Short mmCIF file of C-alpha atoms in Angstrom, two decimals:
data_model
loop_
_atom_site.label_atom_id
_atom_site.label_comp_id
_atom_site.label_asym_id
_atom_site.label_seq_id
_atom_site.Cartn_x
_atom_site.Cartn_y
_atom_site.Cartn_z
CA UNK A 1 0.00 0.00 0.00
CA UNK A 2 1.64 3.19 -1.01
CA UNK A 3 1.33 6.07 1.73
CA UNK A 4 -0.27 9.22 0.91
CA UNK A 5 1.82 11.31 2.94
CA UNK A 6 3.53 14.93 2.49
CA UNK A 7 7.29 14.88 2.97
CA UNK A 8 9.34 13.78 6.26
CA UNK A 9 10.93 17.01 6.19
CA UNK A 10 8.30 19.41 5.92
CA UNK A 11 6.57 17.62 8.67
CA UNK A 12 9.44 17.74 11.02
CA UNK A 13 10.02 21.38 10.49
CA UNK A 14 6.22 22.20 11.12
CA UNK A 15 6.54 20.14 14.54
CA UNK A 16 9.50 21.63 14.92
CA UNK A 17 8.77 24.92 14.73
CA UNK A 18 5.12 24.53 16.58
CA UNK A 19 6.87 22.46 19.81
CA UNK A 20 9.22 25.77 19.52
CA UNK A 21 7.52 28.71 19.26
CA UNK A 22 9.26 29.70 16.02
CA UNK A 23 11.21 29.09 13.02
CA UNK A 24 14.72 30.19 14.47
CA UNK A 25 14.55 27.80 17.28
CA UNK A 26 12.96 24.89 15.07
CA UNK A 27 16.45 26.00 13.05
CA UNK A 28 18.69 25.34 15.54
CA UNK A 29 17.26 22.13 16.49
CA UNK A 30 16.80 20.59 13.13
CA UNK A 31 20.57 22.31 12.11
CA UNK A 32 18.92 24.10 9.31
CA UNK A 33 18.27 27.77 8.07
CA UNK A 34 15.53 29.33 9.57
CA UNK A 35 14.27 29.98 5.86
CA UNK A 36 14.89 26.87 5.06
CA UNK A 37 12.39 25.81 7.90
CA UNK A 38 9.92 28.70 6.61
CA UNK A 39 10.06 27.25 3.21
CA UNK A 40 9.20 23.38 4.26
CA UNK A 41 6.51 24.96 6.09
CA UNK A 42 4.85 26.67 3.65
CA UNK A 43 5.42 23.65 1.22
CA UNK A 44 3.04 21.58 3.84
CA UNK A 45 0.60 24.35 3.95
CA UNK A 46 0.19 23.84 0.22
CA UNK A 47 0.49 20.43 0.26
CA UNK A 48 -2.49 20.52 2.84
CA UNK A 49 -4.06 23.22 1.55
CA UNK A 50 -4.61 24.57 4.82
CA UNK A 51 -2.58 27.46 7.22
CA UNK A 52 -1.17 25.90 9.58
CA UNK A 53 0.45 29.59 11.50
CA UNK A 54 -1.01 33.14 11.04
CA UNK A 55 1.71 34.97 10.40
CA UNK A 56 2.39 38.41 12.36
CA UNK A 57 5.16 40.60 11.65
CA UNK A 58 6.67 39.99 15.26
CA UNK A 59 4.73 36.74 16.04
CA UNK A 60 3.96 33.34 14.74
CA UNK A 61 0.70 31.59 16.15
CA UNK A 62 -1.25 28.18 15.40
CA UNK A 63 -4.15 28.19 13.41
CA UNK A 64 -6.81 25.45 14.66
CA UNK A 65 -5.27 23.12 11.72
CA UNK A 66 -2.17 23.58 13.21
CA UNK A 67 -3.25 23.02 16.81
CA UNK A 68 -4.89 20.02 15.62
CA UNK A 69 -1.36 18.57 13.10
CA UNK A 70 0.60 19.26 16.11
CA UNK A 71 0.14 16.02 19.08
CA UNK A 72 -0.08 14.16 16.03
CA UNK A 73 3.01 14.76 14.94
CA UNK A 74 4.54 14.77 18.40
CA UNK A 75 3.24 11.78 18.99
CA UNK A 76 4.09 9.81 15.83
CA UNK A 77 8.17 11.35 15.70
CA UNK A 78 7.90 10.17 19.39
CA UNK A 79 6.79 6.91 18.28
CA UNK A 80 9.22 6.85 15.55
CA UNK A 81 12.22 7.62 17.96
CA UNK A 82 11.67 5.42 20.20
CA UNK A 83 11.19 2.29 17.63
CA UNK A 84 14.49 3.15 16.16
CA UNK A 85 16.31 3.48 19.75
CA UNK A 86 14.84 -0.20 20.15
CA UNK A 87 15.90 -1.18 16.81
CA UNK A 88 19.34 0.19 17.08
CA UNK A 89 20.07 -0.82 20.58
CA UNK A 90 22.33 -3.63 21.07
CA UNK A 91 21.57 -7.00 21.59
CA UNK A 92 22.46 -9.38 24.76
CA UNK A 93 25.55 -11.51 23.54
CA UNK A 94 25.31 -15.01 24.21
CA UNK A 95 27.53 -16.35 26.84
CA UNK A 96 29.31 -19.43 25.37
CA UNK A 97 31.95 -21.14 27.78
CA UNK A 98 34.80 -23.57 26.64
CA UNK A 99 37.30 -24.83 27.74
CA UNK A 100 40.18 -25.98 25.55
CA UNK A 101 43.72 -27.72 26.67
CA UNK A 102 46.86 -24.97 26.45
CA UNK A 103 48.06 -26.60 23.54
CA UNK A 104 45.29 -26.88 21.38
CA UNK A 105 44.41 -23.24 22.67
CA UNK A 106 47.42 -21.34 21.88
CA UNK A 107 48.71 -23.73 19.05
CA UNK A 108 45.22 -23.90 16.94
CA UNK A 109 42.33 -22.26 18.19
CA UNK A 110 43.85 -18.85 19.52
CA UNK A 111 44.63 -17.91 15.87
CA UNK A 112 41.43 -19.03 13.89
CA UNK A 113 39.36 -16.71 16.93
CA UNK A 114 39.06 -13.77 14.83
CA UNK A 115 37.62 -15.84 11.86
CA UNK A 116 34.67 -16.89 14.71
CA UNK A 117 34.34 -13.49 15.89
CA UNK A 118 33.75 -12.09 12.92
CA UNK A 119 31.11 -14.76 11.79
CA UNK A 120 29.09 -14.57 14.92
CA UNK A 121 29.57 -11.53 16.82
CA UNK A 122 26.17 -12.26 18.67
CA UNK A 123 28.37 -14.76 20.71
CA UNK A 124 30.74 -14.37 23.48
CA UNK A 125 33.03 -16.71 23.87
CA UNK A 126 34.83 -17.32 26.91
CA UNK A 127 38.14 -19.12 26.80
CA UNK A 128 39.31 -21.03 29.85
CA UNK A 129 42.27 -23.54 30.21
CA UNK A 130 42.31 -27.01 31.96
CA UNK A 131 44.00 -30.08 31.38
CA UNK A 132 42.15 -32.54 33.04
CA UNK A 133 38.86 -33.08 31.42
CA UNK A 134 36.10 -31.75 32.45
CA UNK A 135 32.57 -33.18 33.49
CA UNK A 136 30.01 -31.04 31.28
CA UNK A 137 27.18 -31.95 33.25
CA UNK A 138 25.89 -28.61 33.40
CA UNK A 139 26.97 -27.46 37.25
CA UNK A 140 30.31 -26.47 36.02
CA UNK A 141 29.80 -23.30 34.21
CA UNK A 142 30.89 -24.66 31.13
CA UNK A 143 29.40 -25.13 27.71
CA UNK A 144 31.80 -27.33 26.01
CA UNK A 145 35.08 -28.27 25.95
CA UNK A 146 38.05 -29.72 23.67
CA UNK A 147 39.90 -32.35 24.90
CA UNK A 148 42.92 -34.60 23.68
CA UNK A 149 42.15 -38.65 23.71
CA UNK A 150 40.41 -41.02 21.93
CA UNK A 151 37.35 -41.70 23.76
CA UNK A 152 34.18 -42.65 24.39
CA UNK A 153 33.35 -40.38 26.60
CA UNK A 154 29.97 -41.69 28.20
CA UNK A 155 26.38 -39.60 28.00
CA UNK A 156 28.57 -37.08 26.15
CA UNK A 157 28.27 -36.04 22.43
CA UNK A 158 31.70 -35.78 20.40
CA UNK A 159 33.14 -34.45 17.81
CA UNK A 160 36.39 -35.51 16.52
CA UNK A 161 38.22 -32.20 14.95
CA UNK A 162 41.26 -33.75 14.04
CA UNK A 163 43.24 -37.06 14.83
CA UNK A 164 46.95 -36.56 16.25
CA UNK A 165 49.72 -36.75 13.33
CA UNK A 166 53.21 -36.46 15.62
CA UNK A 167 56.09 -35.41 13.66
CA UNK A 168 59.99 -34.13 14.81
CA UNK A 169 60.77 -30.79 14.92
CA UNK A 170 63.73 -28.34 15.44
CA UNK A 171 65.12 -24.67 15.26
CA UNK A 172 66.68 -24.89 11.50
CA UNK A 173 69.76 -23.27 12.70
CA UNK A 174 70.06 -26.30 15.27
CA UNK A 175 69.61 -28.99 12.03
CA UNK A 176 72.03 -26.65 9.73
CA UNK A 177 74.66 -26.90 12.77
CA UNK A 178 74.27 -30.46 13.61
CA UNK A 179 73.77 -31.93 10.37
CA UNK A 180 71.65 -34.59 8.75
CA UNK A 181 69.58 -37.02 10.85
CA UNK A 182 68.87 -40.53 10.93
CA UNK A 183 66.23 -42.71 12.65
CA UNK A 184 68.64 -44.69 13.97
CA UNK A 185 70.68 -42.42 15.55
CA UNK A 186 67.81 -40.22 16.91
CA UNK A 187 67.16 -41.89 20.18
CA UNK A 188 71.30 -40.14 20.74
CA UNK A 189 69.91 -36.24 20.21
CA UNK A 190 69.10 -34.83 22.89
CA UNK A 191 64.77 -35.34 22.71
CA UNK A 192 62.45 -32.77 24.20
CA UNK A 193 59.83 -34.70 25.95
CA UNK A 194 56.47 -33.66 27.84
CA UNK A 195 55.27 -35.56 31.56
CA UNK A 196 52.10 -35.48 30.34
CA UNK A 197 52.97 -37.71 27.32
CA UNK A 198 56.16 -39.42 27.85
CA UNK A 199 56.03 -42.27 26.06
CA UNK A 200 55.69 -40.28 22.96
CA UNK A 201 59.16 -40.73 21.84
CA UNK A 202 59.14 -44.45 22.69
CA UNK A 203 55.92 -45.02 20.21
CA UNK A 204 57.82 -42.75 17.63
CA UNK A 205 61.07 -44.54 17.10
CA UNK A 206 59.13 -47.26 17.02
CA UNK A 207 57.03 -46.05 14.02
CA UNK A 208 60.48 -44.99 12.41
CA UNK A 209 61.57 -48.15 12.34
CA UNK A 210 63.61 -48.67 15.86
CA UNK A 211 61.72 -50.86 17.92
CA UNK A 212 63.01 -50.95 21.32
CA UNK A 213 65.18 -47.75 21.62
CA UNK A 214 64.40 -44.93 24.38
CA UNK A 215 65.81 -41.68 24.39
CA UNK A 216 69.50 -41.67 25.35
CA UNK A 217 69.41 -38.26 27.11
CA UNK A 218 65.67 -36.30 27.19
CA UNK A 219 65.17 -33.42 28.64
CA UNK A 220 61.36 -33.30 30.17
CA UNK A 221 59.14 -30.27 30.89
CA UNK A 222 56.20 -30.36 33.03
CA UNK A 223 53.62 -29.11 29.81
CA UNK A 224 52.91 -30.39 26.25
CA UNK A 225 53.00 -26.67 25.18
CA UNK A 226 57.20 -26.42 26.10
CA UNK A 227 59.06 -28.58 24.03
CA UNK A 228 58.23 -27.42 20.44
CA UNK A 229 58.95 -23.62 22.32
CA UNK A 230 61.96 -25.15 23.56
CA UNK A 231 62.69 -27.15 19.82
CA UNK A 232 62.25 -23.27 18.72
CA UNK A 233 65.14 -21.69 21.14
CA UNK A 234 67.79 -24.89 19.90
CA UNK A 235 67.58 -26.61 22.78
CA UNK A 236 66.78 -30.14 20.63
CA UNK A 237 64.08 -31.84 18.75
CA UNK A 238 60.38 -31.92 19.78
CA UNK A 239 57.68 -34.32 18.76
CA UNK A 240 54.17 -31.80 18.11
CA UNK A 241 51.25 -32.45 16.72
CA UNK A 242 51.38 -31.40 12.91
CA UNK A 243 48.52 -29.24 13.10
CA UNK A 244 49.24 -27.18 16.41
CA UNK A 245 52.84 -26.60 14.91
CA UNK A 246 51.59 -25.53 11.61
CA UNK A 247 52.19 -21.41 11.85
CA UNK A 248 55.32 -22.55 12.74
CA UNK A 249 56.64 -24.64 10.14
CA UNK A 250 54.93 -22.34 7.77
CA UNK A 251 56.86 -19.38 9.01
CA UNK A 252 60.14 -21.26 9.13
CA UNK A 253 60.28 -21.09 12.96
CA UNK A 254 60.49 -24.88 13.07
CA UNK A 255 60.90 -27.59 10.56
CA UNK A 256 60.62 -31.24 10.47
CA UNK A 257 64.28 -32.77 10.24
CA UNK A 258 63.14 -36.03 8.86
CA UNK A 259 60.26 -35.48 6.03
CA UNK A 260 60.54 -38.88 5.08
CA UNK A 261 58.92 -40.24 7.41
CA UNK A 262 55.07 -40.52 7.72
CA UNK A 263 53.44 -38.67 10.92
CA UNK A 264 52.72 -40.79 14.02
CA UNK A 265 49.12 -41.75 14.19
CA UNK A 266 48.16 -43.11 17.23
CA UNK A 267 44.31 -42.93 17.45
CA UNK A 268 44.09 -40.46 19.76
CA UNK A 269 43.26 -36.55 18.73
CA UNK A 270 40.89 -33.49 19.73
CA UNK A 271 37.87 -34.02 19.98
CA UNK A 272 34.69 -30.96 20.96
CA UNK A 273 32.30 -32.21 23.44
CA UNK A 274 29.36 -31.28 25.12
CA UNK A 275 26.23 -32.19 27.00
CA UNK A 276 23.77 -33.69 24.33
CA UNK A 277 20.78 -31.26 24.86
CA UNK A 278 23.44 -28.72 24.75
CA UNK A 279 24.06 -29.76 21.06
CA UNK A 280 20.58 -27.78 20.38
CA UNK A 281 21.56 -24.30 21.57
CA UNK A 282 22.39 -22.44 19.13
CA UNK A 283 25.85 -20.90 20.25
CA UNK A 284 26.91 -24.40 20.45
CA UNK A 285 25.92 -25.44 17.41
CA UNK A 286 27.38 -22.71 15.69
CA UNK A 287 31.06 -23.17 17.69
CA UNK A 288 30.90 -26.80 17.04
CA UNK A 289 30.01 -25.97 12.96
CA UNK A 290 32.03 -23.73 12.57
CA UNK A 291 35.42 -25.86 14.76
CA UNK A 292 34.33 -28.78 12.15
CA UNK A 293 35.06 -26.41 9.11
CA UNK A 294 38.17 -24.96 10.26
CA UNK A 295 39.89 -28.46 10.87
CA UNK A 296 38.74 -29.65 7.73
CA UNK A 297 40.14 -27.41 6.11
CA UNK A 298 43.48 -27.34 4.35
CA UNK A 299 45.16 -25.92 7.20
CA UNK A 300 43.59 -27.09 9.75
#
């Protein structure tokens, strides 16, 4: 239905200048000429074909058209504001809690945030740090949570992200000053290992081909996150998960002294859960869609 309306602004300047007392002041509110209000005035009078002010030449005073235009107007630009105040105002951000190993956090998900920010800025995501997992029965605080293992987790929906794919890595100045490697020499180097996984190096030489050997001389940190920092600063070589290590070999920070050799694959990787009826919230859905795209893709 088309309206059959005169125009916006010669409406506002009549309310203007009747809620004022005057075209100067209507002016100075609208940030207009006070001809300019004079003009859009008289452009609603013909419009209306009706006088809306008798004109003195030291006053300006409603007609009884004008008296009657006037609440309307007030009220319907009052009604207008306020609709667009409501419209405008900003929404409630969902609250969405996870927690997420250091690791994974720092070495995966920390750079991919903006990519989520950007796609859902209705969410707020809150980022906390644990390593033992946690229960997600809904008296925790959390939403969901990504975890390192291989499952099942009972009366708890998963998602598998990505599966672990362990490979060596070093500084390159630490490769260019020791020289070539070999698998069978490896378990020699001095081997960066992690308490929290240290059989890692034991299941690797293994997959390389040297069943039985143990690392000579390791040097163990208390976190998963230290050794590939440590691999970094040429203190030795550091078995990491391919895909948290990724910036870094792309950058040149770290590379992988023997190529050759396929990654480690052990069954185990990161995996999203949450409660099931928490898989039909929406700001879980849309984390868990969106963590599903970004490892599948190819640089995740």
């Amino acid at each position: 239905m088309r309206r059959r309306l005169p125009p916006l602004n010669a409406l506002r300047a009549f309310e203007a200048a009747a809620r004022n007392g005057g075209f100067a002041a209507a002016a100075e509110e609208l940030g207009v000429t006070a001809a300019a209000v004079s003009r859009h005035v008289q452009l609603l009078e013909a419009r209306l074909a009706r006088r809306l002010f008798d004109r003195g030449p030291r006053s300006l005073a409603l007609t009884a058209e004008g008296r009657a235009l006037l609440p309307v107007l007030v009220d319907a630009f009052d009604t207008l504001e306020a609709g667009i105040g409501r419209a405008l105002a900003e929404r409630p951000r969902a609250l969405l809690t996870v927690n997420a190993q250091t690791s994974f956090a720092i070495g995966w998900l920390l750079p991919r945030l903006p990519r989520f920010h950007r796609r859902h800025p209705e969410i707020e995501l809150r980022l906390s740090t644990a390593i033992e997992t946690p229960e997600l029965r809904g008296d925790d605080g959390l939403d969901a949570a990504v975890v390192h293992g291989r499952g099942p987790w009972p009366e708890i929906s998963s998602h598998l992200l990505f599966p672990d794919r362990l490979v060596p890595v070093c500084a390159p100045a630490w490769l260019a000053a020791r020289g070539a490697l070999e698998p069978r020499t490896m378990a020699g180097e001095t081997l960066l290992a992690s308490d929290t996984a240290p059989n890692d190096w034991e299941e690797w030489l293994a997959h390389a081909g040297q069943r039985g050997q143990r690392p000579e001389r390791p040097l163990r940190f208390a976190s998963s996150l230290l050794p590939p920092q440590a691999a970094m600063h040429g203190l030795g070589v550091a078995l990491a998960d391919l895909s948290l290590v990724a910036p870094e070999l792309d950058a040149g920070r770290l590379v992988n002294p023997l190529p050759a050799i396929a990654p480690l694959r052990r069954g185990t990787g990161w995996h999203l859960l949450h409660a099931p009826a928490r898989g039909r919230e929406a700001p879980v859905t849309a984390l868990r869609d969106w963590l599903l795209q970004e490892a599948a893709s190819p640089f995740g």
